[in-house]
CSV table of C-alpha atoms in Angstrom, one decimal:
chain,number,residue,atom,x,y,z
A,1,UNK,CA,239.6,82.8,-35.1
A,2,UNK,CA,237.8,79.7,-37.6
A,3,UNK,CA,235.8,77.0,-36.5
A,4,UNK,CA,239.0,74.7,-37.5
A,5,UNK,CA,241.5,76.5,-35.1
A,6,UNK,CA,239.2,75.6,-32.4
A,7,UNK,CA,240.0,72.0,-32.2
A,8,UNK,CA,241.4,70.7,-28.9
A,9,UNK,CA,244.7,69.5,-30.6
A,10,UNK,CA,244.9,73.3,-31.3
A,11,UNK,CA,245.5,74.1,-27.3
A,12,UNK,CA,246.8,71.4,-25.3
A,13,UNK,CA,250.2,70.8,-24.3
A,14,UNK,CA,252.4,68.4,-22.7
A,15,UNK,CA,252.2,70.7,-19.8
A,16,UNK,CA,248.2,70.7,-20.2
A,17,UNK,CA,248.3,66.9,-19.8
A,18,UNK,CA,250.2,67.0,-16.5
A,19,UNK,CA,247.4,69.5,-15.4
A,20,UNK,CA,245.0,66.5,-16.4
A,21,UNK,CA,246.8,64.1,-14.6
A,22,UNK,CA,246.6,66.4,-11.2
A,23,UNK,CA,243.1,66.8,-12.0
A,24,UNK,CA,242.5,63.0,-12.2
A,25,UNK,CA,244.5,62.7,-9.0
A,26,UNK,CA,241.6,65.3,-7.5
A,27,UNK,CA,239.0,63.3,-8.7
A,28,UNK,CA,240.2,59.8,-7.7
A,29,UNK,CA,240.9,61.1,-4.2
A,30,UNK,CA,236.9,62.2,-4.1
A,31,UNK,CA,236.0,58.8,-5.5
A,32,UNK,CA,238.0,57.0,-2.7
A,33,UNK,CA,236.4,59.6,0.0
A,34,UNK,CA,233.1,58.6,-1.0
A,35,UNK,CA,234.2,54.7,-0.5
A,36,UNK,CA,235.5,55.8,2.5
A,37,UNK,CA,239.0,54.6,1.9
A,38,UNK,CA,240.7,58.0,3.2
A,39,UNK,CA,244.1,56.3,3.2
A,40,UNK,CA,244.0,56.2,-0.4
A,41,UNK,CA,242.2,59.5,-1.1
A,42,UNK,CA,245.3,61.2,1.0
A,43,UNK,CA,247.8,59.7,-1.1
A,44,UNK,CA,245.7,60.7,-4.4
A,45,UNK,CA,246.0,64.4,-3.2
A,46,UNK,CA,249.9,63.7,-3.0
A,47,UNK,CA,249.6,62.7,-6.2
A,48,UNK,CA,247.8,65.6,-7.2
A,49,UNK,CA,250.5,68.0,-6.0
A,50,UNK,CA,253.1,66.1,-7.4
A,51,UNK,CA,251.9,66.6,-11.0
A,52,UNK,CA,251.0,69.8,-10.0
A,53,UNK,CA,254.4,71.3,-9.2
A,54,UNK,CA,256.0,69.8,-12.0
A,55,UNK,CA,253.0,71.2,-15.1
A,56,UNK,CA,254.7,75.0,-14.6
A,57,UNK,CA,258.0,73.8,-14.9
A,58,UNK,CA,257.3,71.5,-18.1
A,59,UNK,CA,255.5,74.7,-19.7
A,60,UNK,CA,259.3,76.7,-19.6
A,61,UNK,CA,260.4,73.9,-20.5
A,62,UNK,CA,259.0,73.5,-23.6
A,63,UNK,CA,258.2,77.1,-24.3
A,64,UNK,CA,255.0,76.8,-24.0
A,65,UNK,CA,253.0,79.4,-26.4
A,66,UNK,CA,250.1,80.3,-24.0
A,67,UNK,CA,248.7,83.6,-25.3
A,68,UNK,CA,245.1,82.5,-25.2
A,69,UNK,CA,245.3,81.6,-21.3
A,70,UNK,CA,244.4,77.7,-22.1
A,71,UNK,CA,247.2,76.3,-19.8
A,72,UNK,CA,245.9,78.7,-17.1
A,73,UNK,CA,242.5,78.0,-17.2
A,74,UNK,CA,243.3,73.9,-17.2
A,75,UNK,CA,245.8,74.5,-14.8
A,76,UNK,CA,243.1,76.3,-12.3
A,77,UNK,CA,240.3,74.4,-12.9
A,78,UNK,CA,242.4,71.0,-11.7
A,79,UNK,CA,243.4,73.0,-9.0
A,80,UNK,CA,239.9,73.6,-8.2
A,81,UNK,CA,238.9,69.7,-8.3
A,82,UNK,CA,242.2,68.6,-6.4
A,83,UNK,CA,242.5,71.1,-3.8
A,84,UNK,CA,239.2,72.8,-2.8
A,85,UNK,CA,236.5,70.0,-3.8
A,86,UNK,CA,238.7,67.1,-3.0
A,87,UNK,CA,239.7,68.0,0.5
A,88,UNK,CA,236.2,69.8,1.5
A,89,UNK,CA,234.7,66.5,0.5
A,90,UNK,CA,237.2,64.6,2.5
A,91,UNK,CA,236.5,66.8,5.8
A,92,UNK,CA,233.0,66.7,5.6
A,93,UNK,CA,232.5,62.7,4.5
A,94,UNK,CA,235.3,61.4,7.5
A,95,UNK,CA,233.2,63.9,9.6
A,96,UNK,CA,230.0,62.2,9.1
A,97,UNK,CA,231.7,58.5,9.6
A,98,UNK,CA,232.7,59.9,13.4
A,99,UNK,CA,230.4,59.6,16.3
A,100,UNK,CA,229.8,62.9,18.0
A,101,UNK,CA,231.1,64.6,15.3
A,102,UNK,CA,229.8,68.2,15.2
A,103,UNK,CA,227.8,67.6,11.3
A,104,UNK,CA,226.9,71.6,11.1
A,105,UNK,CA,230.3,72.9,11.9
A,106,UNK,CA,232.0,70.0,9.8
A,107,UNK,CA,230.1,71.0,6.6
A,108,UNK,CA,230.3,74.7,7.1
A,109,UNK,CA,234.3,74.3,7.1
A,110,UNK,CA,234.0,71.9,4.1
A,111,UNK,CA,232.1,74.9,2.3
A,112,UNK,CA,234.8,77.1,3.5
A,113,UNK,CA,237.5,75.0,2.2
A,114,UNK,CA,236.0,75.1,-1.4
A,115,UNK,CA,234.8,78.9,-1.3
A,116,UNK,CA,238.2,79.8,-0.2
A,117,UNK,CA,240.1,77.6,-2.7
A,118,UNK,CA,237.9,79.3,-5.5
A,119,UNK,CA,238.4,82.9,-4.3
A,120,UNK,CA,242.1,82.3,-4.0
A,121,UNK,CA,242.5,80.9,-7.5
A,122,UNK,CA,240.2,83.2,-8.9
A,123,UNK,CA,242.5,86.4,-7.4
A,124,UNK,CA,245.4,84.6,-8.4
A,125,UNK,CA,244.3,84.8,-12.1
A,126,UNK,CA,242.9,88.2,-11.8
A,127,UNK,CA,246.3,89.9,-10.5
A,128,UNK,CA,249.1,87.6,-12.1
A,129,UNK,CA,250.2,90.2,-14.5
A,130,UNK,CA,249.6,93.2,-12.7
A,131,UNK,CA,251.7,92.7,-9.1
A,132,UNK,CA,255.2,93.4,-9.0
A,133,UNK,CA,255.9,90.4,-6.4
A,134,UNK,CA,257.5,87.2,-7.5
A,135,UNK,CA,255.3,85.0,-5.2
A,136,UNK,CA,252.2,84.4,-4.0
A,137,UNK,CA,249.3,86.7,-2.7
A,138,UNK,CA,247.7,84.6,0.2
A,139,UNK,CA,248.8,80.6,0.9
A,140,UNK,CA,249.4,78.5,-1.9
A,141,UNK,CA,246.1,76.2,-2.5
A,142,UNK,CA,247.8,72.9,-2.9
A,143,UNK,CA,249.1,73.5,0.8
A,144,UNK,CA,245.5,72.5,2.2
A,145,UNK,CA,245.3,69.1,0.5
A,146,UNK,CA,249.0,68.4,1.9
A,147,UNK,CA,248.0,69.5,5.5
A,148,UNK,CA,244.7,67.3,5.3
A,149,UNK,CA,246.2,64.4,3.8
A,150,UNK,CA,249.8,64.5,5.9
A,151,UNK,CA,247.8,64.9,9.3
A,152,UNK,CA,245.3,62.1,8.4
A,153,UNK,CA,248.6,60.2,7.5
A,154,UNK,CA,250.2,60.6,10.9
A,155,UNK,CA,247.7,58.1,12.1
A,156,UNK,CA,247.0,60.7,15.2
A,157,UNK,CA,243.8,62.2,13.5
A,158,UNK,CA,241.3,64.0,15.1
A,159,UNK,CA,238.4,65.4,13.5
A,160,UNK,CA,238.0,68.8,16.4
A,161,UNK,CA,242.1,69.7,15.3
A,162,UNK,CA,241.0,69.1,11.8
A,163,UNK,CA,238.5,71.6,11.4
A,164,UNK,CA,240.4,74.1,13.0
A,165,UNK,CA,243.2,73.7,11.2
A,166,UNK,CA,241.4,73.6,7.7
A,167,UNK,CA,239.4,76.6,9.0
A,168,UNK,CA,242.9,78.6,9.8
A,169,UNK,CA,244.2,77.7,6.2
A,170,UNK,CA,241.3,78.4,4.3
A,171,UNK,CA,241.4,81.8,6.0
A,172,UNK,CA,245.0,82.2,5.0
A,173,UNK,CA,244.6,81.4,1.0
A,174,UNK,CA,242.1,84.5,0.9
A,175,UNK,CA,244.4,86.7,3.2
A,176,UNK,CA,246.7,89.4,2.3
A,177,UNK,CA,249.8,87.8,3.3
A,178,UNK,CA,252.9,87.3,0.7
A,179,UNK,CA,254.7,83.8,0.0
A,180,UNK,CA,257.8,83.6,-1.6
A,181,UNK,CA,258.0,81.3,-4.4
A,182,UNK,CA,259.0,78.0,-2.9
A,183,UNK,CA,263.0,77.6,-4.4
A,184,UNK,CA,264.5,76.0,-1.8
A,185,UNK,CA,265.9,72.9,-3.4
A,186,UNK,CA,266.7,71.5,-0.1
A,187,UNK,CA,262.9,71.6,1.1
A,188,UNK,CA,261.7,70.7,-2.1
A,189,UNK,CA,264.2,67.6,-1.9
A,190,UNK,CA,263.5,67.0,1.5
A,191,UNK,CA,259.2,67.1,0.7
A,192,UNK,CA,259.8,64.9,-2.4
A,193,UNK,CA,261.4,62.4,-0.4
A,194,UNK,CA,258.8,62.6,2.2
A,195,UNK,CA,256.3,62.2,-0.3
A,196,UNK,CA,257.8,58.8,-1.5
A,197,UNK,CA,258.0,57.5,1.7
A,198,UNK,CA,254.5,58.0,2.3
A,199,UNK,CA,252.9,56.6,-1.4
A,200,UNK,CA,255.4,53.6,-0.8
A,201,UNK,CA,253.7,53.2,2.8
A,202,UNK,CA,257.7,52.8,4.4
A,203,UNK,CA,256.8,51.5,7.7
A,204,UNK,CA,258.8,54.4,10.0
A,205,UNK,CA,256.7,54.9,13.4
A,206,UNK,CA,256.9,55.9,16.7
A,207,UNK,CA,254.2,55.7,19.3
A,208,UNK,CA,252.0,54.5,16.4
A,209,UNK,CA,252.8,57.9,14.6
A,210,UNK,CA,254.0,57.6,11.2
A,211,UNK,CA,257.1,60.0,11.0
A,212,UNK,CA,257.2,60.5,6.9
A,213,UNK,CA,253.7,62.2,6.7
A,214,UNK,CA,254.2,63.9,10.4
A,215,UNK,CA,257.6,65.7,9.0
A,216,UNK,CA,255.6,66.7,5.9
A,217,UNK,CA,252.8,68.2,7.9
A,218,UNK,CA,255.3,70.3,10.1
A,219,UNK,CA,257.3,71.5,7.0
A,220,UNK,CA,253.5,72.6,5.5
A,221,UNK,CA,252.9,74.2,8.4
A,222,UNK,CA,256.3,76.2,8.3
A,223,UNK,CA,255.5,77.4,5.0
A,224,UNK,CA,251.8,78.2,5.9
A,225,UNK,CA,253.1,80.7,8.8
A,226,UNK,CA,255.9,82.4,7.0
A,227,UNK,CA,253.1,84.6,5.5
A,228,UNK,CA,252.8,85.8,9.0
A,229,UNK,CA,256.9,86.3,10.2
A,230,UNK,CA,257.3,88.2,6.7
A,231,UNK,CA,253.9,90.2,6.6
């Protein structure tokens, strides 16, 4: 490999640009969290999910040549920002803003999210080419960001319930449970519509509970327990 061939233009493709948009959304979520704008932080995590959902599809459509693994690495590094760092910082920061919140427990759970996220992605990259299974081992990492953001956006957020949820989901990410690839078009379509309704802030509420994020939360939790059902 010559020095000239290491120019960034030689590596980056359209699908990688989309992965960078995923990472950008995760970074903006972190910035919003630092500014205590938890609503916007949640929205940016959902944007990250949208970009992460299409980068692989785009790579296949353009016949992405990724012999050196550039695309796989940029995708994983982007996921670390959006689905490990962003949720971890979110739960830590929101926990510190709530009076009488368990500071030490909040810190430990936020660290657990980050550690399990990194372990989940590293294992995936290590075994992806060696397992005979068309799916995922361990709960896919974007799910933790969806669960946290959707739960917050329902308007019924409780720090103790959130800490329990994040602990369970983090452990499921590094579990040996098998998860099929999501190819149910009806479920994908419903999820996309719900995210659009959430981003557009369509006022659909019952008893001060926002319905679109509630339904999205239920769907994602259903996807979480599939690993237990099909173990």
